[in-house]
XYZ file of C-alpha atoms in Angstrom:
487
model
C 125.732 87.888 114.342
C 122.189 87.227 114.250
C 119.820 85.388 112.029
C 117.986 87.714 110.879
C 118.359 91.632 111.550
C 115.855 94.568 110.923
C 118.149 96.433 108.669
C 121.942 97.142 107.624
C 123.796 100.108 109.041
C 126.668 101.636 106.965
C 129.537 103.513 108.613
C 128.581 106.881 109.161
C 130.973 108.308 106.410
C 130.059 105.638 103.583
C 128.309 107.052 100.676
C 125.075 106.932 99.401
C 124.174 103.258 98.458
C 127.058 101.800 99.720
C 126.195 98.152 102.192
C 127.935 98.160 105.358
C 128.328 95.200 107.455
C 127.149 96.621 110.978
C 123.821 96.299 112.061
C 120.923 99.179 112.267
C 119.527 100.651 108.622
C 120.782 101.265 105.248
C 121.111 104.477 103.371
C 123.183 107.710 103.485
C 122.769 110.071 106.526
C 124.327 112.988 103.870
C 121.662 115.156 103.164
C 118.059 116.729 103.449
C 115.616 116.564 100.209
C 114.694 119.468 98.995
C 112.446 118.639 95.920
C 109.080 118.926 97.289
C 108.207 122.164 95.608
C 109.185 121.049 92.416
C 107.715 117.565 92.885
C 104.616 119.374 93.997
C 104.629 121.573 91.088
C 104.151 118.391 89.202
C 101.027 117.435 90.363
C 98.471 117.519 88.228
C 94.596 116.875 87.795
C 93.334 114.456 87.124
C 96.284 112.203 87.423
C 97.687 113.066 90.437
C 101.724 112.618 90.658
C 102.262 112.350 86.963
C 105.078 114.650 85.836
C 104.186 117.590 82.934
C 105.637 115.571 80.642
C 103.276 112.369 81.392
C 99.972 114.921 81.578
C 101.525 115.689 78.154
C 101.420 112.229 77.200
C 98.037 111.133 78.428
C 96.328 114.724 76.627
C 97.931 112.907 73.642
C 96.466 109.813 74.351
C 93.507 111.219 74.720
C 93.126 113.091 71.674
C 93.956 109.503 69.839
C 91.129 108.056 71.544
C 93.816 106.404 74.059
C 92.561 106.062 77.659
C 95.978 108.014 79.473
C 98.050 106.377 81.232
C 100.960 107.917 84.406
C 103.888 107.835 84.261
C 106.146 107.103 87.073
C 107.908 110.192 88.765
C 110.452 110.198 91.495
C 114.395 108.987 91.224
C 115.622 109.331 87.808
C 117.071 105.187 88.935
C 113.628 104.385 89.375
C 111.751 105.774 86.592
C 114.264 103.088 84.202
C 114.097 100.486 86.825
C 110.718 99.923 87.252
C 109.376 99.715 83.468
C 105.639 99.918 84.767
C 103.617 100.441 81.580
C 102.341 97.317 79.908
C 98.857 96.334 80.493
C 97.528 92.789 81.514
C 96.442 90.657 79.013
C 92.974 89.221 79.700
C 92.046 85.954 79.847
C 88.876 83.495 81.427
C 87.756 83.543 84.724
C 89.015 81.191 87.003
C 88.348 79.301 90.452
C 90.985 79.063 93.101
C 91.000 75.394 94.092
C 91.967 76.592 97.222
C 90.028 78.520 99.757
C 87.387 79.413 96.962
C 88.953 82.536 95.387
C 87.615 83.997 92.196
C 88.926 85.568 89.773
C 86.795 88.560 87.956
C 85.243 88.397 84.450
C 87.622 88.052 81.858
C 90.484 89.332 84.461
C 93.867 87.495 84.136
C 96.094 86.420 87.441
C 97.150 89.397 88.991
C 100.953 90.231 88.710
C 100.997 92.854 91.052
C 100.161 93.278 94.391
C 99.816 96.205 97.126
C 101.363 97.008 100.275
C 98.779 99.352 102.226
C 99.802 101.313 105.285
C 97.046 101.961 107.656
C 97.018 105.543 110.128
C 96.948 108.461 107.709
C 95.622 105.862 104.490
C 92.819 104.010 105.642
C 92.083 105.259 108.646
C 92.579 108.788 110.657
C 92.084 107.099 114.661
C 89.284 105.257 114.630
C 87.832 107.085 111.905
C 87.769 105.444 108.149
C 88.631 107.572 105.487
C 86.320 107.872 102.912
C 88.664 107.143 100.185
C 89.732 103.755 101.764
C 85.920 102.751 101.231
C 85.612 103.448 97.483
C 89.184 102.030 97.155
C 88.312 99.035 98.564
C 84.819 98.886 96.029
C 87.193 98.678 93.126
C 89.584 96.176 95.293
C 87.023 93.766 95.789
C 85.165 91.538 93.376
C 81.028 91.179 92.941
C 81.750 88.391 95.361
C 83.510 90.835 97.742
C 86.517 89.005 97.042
C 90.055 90.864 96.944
C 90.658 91.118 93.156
C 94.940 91.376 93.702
C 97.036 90.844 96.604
C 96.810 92.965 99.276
C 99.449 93.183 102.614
C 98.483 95.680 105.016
C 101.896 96.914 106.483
C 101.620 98.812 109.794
C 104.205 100.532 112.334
C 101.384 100.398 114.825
C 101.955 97.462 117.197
C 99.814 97.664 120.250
C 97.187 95.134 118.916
C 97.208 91.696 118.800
C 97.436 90.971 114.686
C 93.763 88.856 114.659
C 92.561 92.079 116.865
C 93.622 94.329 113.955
C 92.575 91.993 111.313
C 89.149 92.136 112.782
C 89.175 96.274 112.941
C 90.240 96.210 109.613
C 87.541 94.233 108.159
C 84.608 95.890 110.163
C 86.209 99.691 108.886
C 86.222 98.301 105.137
C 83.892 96.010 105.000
C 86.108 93.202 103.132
C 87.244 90.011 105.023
C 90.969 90.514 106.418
C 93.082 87.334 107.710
C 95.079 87.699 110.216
C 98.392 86.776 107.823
C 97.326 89.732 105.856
C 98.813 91.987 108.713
C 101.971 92.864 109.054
C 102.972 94.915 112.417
C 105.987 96.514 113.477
C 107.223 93.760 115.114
C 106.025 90.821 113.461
C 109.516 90.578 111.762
C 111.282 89.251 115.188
C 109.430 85.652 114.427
C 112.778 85.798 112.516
C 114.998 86.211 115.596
C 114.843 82.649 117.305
C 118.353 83.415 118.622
C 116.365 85.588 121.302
C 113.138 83.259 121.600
C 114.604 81.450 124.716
C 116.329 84.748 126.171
C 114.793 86.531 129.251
C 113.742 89.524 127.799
C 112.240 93.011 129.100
C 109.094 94.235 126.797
C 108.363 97.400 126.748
C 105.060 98.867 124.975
C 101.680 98.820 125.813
C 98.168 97.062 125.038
C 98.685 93.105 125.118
C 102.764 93.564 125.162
C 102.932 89.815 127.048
C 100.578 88.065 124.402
C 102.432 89.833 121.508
C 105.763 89.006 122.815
C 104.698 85.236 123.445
C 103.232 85.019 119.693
C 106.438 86.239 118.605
C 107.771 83.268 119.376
C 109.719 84.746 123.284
C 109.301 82.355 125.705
C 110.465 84.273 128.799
C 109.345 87.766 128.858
C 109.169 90.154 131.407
C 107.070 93.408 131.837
C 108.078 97.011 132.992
C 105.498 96.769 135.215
C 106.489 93.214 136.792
C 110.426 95.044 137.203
C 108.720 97.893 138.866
C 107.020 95.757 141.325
C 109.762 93.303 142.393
C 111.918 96.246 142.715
C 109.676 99.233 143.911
C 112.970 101.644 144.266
C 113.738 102.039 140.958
C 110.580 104.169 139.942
C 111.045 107.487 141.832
C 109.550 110.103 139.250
C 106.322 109.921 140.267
C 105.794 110.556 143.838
C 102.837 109.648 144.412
C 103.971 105.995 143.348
C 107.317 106.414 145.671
C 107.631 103.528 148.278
C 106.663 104.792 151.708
C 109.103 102.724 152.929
C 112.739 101.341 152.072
C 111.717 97.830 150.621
C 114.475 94.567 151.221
C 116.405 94.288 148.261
C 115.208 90.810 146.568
C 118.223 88.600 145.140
C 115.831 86.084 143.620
C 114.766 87.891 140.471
C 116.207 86.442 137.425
C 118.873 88.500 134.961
C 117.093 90.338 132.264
C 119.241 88.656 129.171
C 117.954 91.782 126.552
C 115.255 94.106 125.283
C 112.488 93.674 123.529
C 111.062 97.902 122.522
C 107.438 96.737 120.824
C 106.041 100.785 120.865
C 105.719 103.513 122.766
C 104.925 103.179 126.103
C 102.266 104.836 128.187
C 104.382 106.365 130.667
C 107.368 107.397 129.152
C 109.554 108.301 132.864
C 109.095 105.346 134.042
C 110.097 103.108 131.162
C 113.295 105.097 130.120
C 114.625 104.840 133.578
C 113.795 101.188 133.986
C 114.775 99.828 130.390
C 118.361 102.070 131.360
C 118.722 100.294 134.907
C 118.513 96.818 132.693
C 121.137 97.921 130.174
C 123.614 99.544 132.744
C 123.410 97.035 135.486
C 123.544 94.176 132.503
C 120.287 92.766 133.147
C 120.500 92.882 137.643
C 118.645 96.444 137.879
C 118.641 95.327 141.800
C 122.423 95.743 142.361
C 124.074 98.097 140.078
C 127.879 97.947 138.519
C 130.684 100.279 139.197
C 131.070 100.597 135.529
C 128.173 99.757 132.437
C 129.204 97.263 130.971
C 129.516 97.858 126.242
C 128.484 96.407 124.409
C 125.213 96.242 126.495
C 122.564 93.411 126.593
C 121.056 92.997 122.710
C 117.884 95.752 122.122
C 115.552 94.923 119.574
C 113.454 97.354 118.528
C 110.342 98.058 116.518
C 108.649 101.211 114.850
C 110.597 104.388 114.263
C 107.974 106.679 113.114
C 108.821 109.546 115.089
C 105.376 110.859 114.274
C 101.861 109.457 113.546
C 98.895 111.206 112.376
C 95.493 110.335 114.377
C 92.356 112.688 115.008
C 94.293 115.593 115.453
C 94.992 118.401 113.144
C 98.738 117.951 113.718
C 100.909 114.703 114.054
C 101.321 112.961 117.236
C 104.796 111.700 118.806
C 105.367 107.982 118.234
C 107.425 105.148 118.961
C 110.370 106.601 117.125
C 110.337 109.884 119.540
C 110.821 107.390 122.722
C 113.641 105.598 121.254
C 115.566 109.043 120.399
C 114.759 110.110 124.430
C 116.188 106.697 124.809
C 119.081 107.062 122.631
C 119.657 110.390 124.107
C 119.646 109.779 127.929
C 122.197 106.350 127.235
C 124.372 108.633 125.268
C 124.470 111.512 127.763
C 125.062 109.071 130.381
C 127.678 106.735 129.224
C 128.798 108.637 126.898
C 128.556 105.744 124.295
C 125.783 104.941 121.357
C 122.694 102.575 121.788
C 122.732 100.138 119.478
C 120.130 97.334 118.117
C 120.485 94.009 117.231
C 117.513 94.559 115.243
C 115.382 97.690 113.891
C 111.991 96.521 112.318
C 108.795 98.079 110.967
C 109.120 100.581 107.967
C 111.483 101.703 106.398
C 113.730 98.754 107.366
C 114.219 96.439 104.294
C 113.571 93.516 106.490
C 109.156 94.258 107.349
C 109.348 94.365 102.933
C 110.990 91.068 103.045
C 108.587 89.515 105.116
C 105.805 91.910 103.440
C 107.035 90.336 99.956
C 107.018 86.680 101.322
C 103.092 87.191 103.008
C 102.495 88.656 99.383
C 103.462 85.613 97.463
C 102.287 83.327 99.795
C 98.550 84.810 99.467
C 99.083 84.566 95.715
C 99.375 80.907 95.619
C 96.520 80.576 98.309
C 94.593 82.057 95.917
C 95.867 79.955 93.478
C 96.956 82.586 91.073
C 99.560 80.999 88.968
C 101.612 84.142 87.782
C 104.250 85.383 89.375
C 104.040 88.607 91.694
C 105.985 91.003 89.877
C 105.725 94.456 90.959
C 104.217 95.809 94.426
C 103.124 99.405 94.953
C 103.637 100.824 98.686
C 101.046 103.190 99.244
C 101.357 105.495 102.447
C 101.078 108.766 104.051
C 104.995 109.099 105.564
C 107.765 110.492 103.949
C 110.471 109.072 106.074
C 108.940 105.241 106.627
C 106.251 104.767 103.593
C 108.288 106.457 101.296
C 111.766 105.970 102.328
C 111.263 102.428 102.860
C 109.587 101.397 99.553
C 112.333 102.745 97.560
C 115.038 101.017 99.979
C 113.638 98.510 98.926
C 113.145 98.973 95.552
C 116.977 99.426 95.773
C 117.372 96.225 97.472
C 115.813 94.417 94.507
C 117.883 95.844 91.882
C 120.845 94.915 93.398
C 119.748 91.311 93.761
C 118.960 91.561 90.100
C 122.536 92.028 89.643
C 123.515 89.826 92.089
C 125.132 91.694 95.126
C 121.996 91.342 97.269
C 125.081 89.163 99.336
C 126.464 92.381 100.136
C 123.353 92.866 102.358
C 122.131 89.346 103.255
C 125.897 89.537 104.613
C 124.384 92.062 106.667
C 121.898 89.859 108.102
C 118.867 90.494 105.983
C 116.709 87.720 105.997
C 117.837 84.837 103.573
C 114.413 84.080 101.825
C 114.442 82.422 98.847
C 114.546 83.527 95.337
C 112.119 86.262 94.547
C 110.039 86.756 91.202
C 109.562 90.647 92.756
C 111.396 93.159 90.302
C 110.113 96.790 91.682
C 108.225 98.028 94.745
C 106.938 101.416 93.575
C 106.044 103.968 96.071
C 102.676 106.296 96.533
C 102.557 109.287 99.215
C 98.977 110.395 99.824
C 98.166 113.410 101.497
C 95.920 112.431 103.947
C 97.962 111.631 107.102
C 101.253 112.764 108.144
C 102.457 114.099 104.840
C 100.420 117.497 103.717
C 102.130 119.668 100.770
C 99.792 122.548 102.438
C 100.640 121.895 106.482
C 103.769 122.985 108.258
C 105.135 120.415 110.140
C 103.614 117.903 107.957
C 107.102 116.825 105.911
C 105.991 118.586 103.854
C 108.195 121.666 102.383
C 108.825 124.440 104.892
C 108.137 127.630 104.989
C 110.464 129.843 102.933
C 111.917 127.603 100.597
C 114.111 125.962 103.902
C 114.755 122.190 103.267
C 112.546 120.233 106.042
C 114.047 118.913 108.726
C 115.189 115.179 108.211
C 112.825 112.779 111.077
C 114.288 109.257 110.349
C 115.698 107.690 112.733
C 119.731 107.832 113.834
C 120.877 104.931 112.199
C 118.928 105.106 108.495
C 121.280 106.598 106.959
C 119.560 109.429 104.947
C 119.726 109.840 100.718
C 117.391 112.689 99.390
C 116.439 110.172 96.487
C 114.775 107.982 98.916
C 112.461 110.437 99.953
C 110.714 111.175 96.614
C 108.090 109.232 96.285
C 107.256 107.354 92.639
C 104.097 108.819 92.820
C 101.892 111.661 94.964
C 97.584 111.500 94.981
C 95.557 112.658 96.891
C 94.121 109.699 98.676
C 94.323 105.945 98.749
C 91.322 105.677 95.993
C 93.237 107.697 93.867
C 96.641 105.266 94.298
C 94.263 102.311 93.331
C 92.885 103.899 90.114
C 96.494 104.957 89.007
C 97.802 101.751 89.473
C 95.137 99.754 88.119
C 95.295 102.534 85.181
C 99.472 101.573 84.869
C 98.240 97.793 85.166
C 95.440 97.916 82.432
C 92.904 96.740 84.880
C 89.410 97.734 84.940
C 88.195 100.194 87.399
């Protein structure tokens, strides 16, 4: 079993909640949620995602000269779990003795932190979102300094992580290091088991450079397979060999696959990456029978959709590992399987998001624990889905059968001072309460269709996000609101 896997897979019959010990995701493939409506019936001005009962609350507040306060929403289990209502007490400024990191005026050590997705919440393409810019004015400090800890957790993963860092602080105009983004694949640093394998990458952008900073040692490209063995790649005829090449019995086995994101061209790809897995790893010569278990797949990001530019979502990496899926199914007649599945919602990118979390806290040199994180994205099915997993996760450690899932082959970090991860859907990206298509409710009361992946395991109470706003600004103000923080 590995060291470190990007989620745990229950058998397909297990209910809701229940650990398995097989590898892929956790949660129950049962049913499809159909509480939008109601949830979005909730929504109210001008705390967005507070329940009636909480507007009810802060008009009281209000009328006692209180400044109001919202109230969490979302799974009954996480409304007692997470117990996010005190306020910070306040004490002297400070300076970090490391780095040179300020605390504000009279602003305690933070105890919270946030986890930020980026497509659909900070940016739409290449285009900031206005929102992300005043969120970021109440983020930072006079001295432009982040004011609480800040992750920014992406599925994206065709960038080199100082690349992004850099696009990130030109769009927002705060300084972001490099170890303040996480990717979809930055998890499988964890899988040294691999690191020494001769692996297959498939993506595109720097896919070699990521691979290597990963920590693989021995990676091969589609593009390198297609050349050394031209007769493989027969789609596209204009890239058909005019002539019958020698068959080469020099190349080295292909020991597994490495799936970083979606590919450029799609054909091409699928049929190579299914040449590797039913030849086991000598696309060159074939086998009279595939051999199953196939060579180890790690894969990352599986968001089947993305939102960019466009009015409606785009297909992402998640829709090329269900062709994937699909085509190895249809042909041996057998499931795919990963050794690991990382990037959102797998419990695994929170781990490591936790860990980046509370090691920029003592950077910083803010002495109080990180208590409570708040997930704030635009996607049902990763954002969403995944903060509450996790959420889940952390309860269970508090009772002491996280085991159950480090048994699994969740990463064995140590001890955590985390007790919630609270989730936030905005609606500008993927989800839209007022778009079809957007996973969002459908038209005529029908539940929407379910677009995790095959092997999260699907609970309607992990799709209901703690709270819903309208935008990214709005998340900050509500939690800094819950936090008794200054705006």
């Amino acid at each position: 079993m590995p060291a470190a896997t990007g989620s745990v897979r229950r058998p397909r019959n297990a209910p809701s909640g229940a650990p398995g010990a097989s590898l892929g995701a956790l949660g129950a493939r049962t049913s499809r949620t159909s509480d939008y409506n109601s949830r979005e019936a909730s929504r109210r001005r001008p705390l967005q995602g507070c329940t009636a009962a909480a507007v009810r609350a802060a008009q009281a507040a209000r009328a006692h000269g209180g400044r109001p306060m919202a109230a969490l929403g979302g799974v009954a289990a996480l409304r007692a779990a997470l117990g996010l209502c005190g306020r910070v007490a306040r004490a002297a400024s400070g300076l970090s003795p490391r780095r040179g990191y300020a605390l504000g005026p009279a602003e305690s050590p933070p105890t919270f932190g946030f986890l930020l997705d980026i497509d659909g919440v900070l940016v739409r393409g290449h285009r900031v979102i206005p929102a992300a810019l005043e969120a970021f004015r109440r983020l930072v400090n006079s001295q432009g300094q982040l004011r609480v800890p800040v992750v920014f957790v992406t599925n994206a993963g065709n960038i080199l992580q100082h690349s992004k860092a850099q696009e990130l602080s030109a769009l927002l105009g705060c300084k972001v290091d490099p170890d303040q983004v996480i990717l979809s694949h930055s998890p499988m640093k964890l899988f040294s088991q691999y690191h020494d394998k001769r692996m297959l990458v498939s993506g595109q952008g720097p896919v070699m450079e990521n691979a290597q900073a990963l920590g693989f040692q021995n990676v091969v490209t589609v593009d390198e397979l297609r050349m050394a063995f031209p007769v493989l790649d027969m789609v596209d005829l204009e890239r058909r060999p005019k002539t019958t090449p020698l068959l080469r019995n020099d190349f080295p086995a292909i020991e597994g696959v490495l799936l970083l994101g979606e590919p450029i061209r799609w054909e091409t790809s699928l049929q190579l990456i299914m040449d590797v897995l039913l030849s086991n790893g000598n696309p060159g010569t074939g086998l009279a029978t595939a051999p199953y278990p196939h060579l180890p797949v790690l894969a990352s990001n599986v968001d089947l959709l993305w939102m960019a530019e466009a009015k409606m979502p785009r297909f992402g990496h998640g829709t090329f590992l269900l062709c994937l899926e699909t085509i190895y199914q249809k042909v041996t007649g057998k499931e795919l399987r990963y050794e690991g599945l990382m990037g959102k919602p797998s419990i695994l990118t929170y781990q490591y998001a936790e860990d980046l979390i509370r090691q920029q806290a003592e950077r910083r040199g803010w002495a109080a624990p990180i208590q409570k994180l708040y997930a704030v994205g635009d996607n049902p099915m990763s954002d969403v889905y995944g903060a509450n997993l996790f959420h889940q996760y952390l309860q269970m450690e508090k009772r002491g059968r996280a085991e159950e899932l480090v048994a699994g082959g969740l990463w064995k970090q140590r001890p955590s001072a985390t007790q919630s991860c609270a989730s936030i859907l905005v609606c500008t990206g993927v989800y839209s309460p007022q778009k079809p298509g957007s996973m969002g409710p459908a038209h005529g009361g029908a539940e929407p269709p379910f677009h995790g992946h095959r092997d999260f395991n699907f609970s309607p109470g992990l799709m209901e996000a703690s709270h819903v706003v309208n935008d990214v600004n709005e998340a900050v103000q509500l939690v800094f609101h819950q936090e008794g923080w200054t705006l």
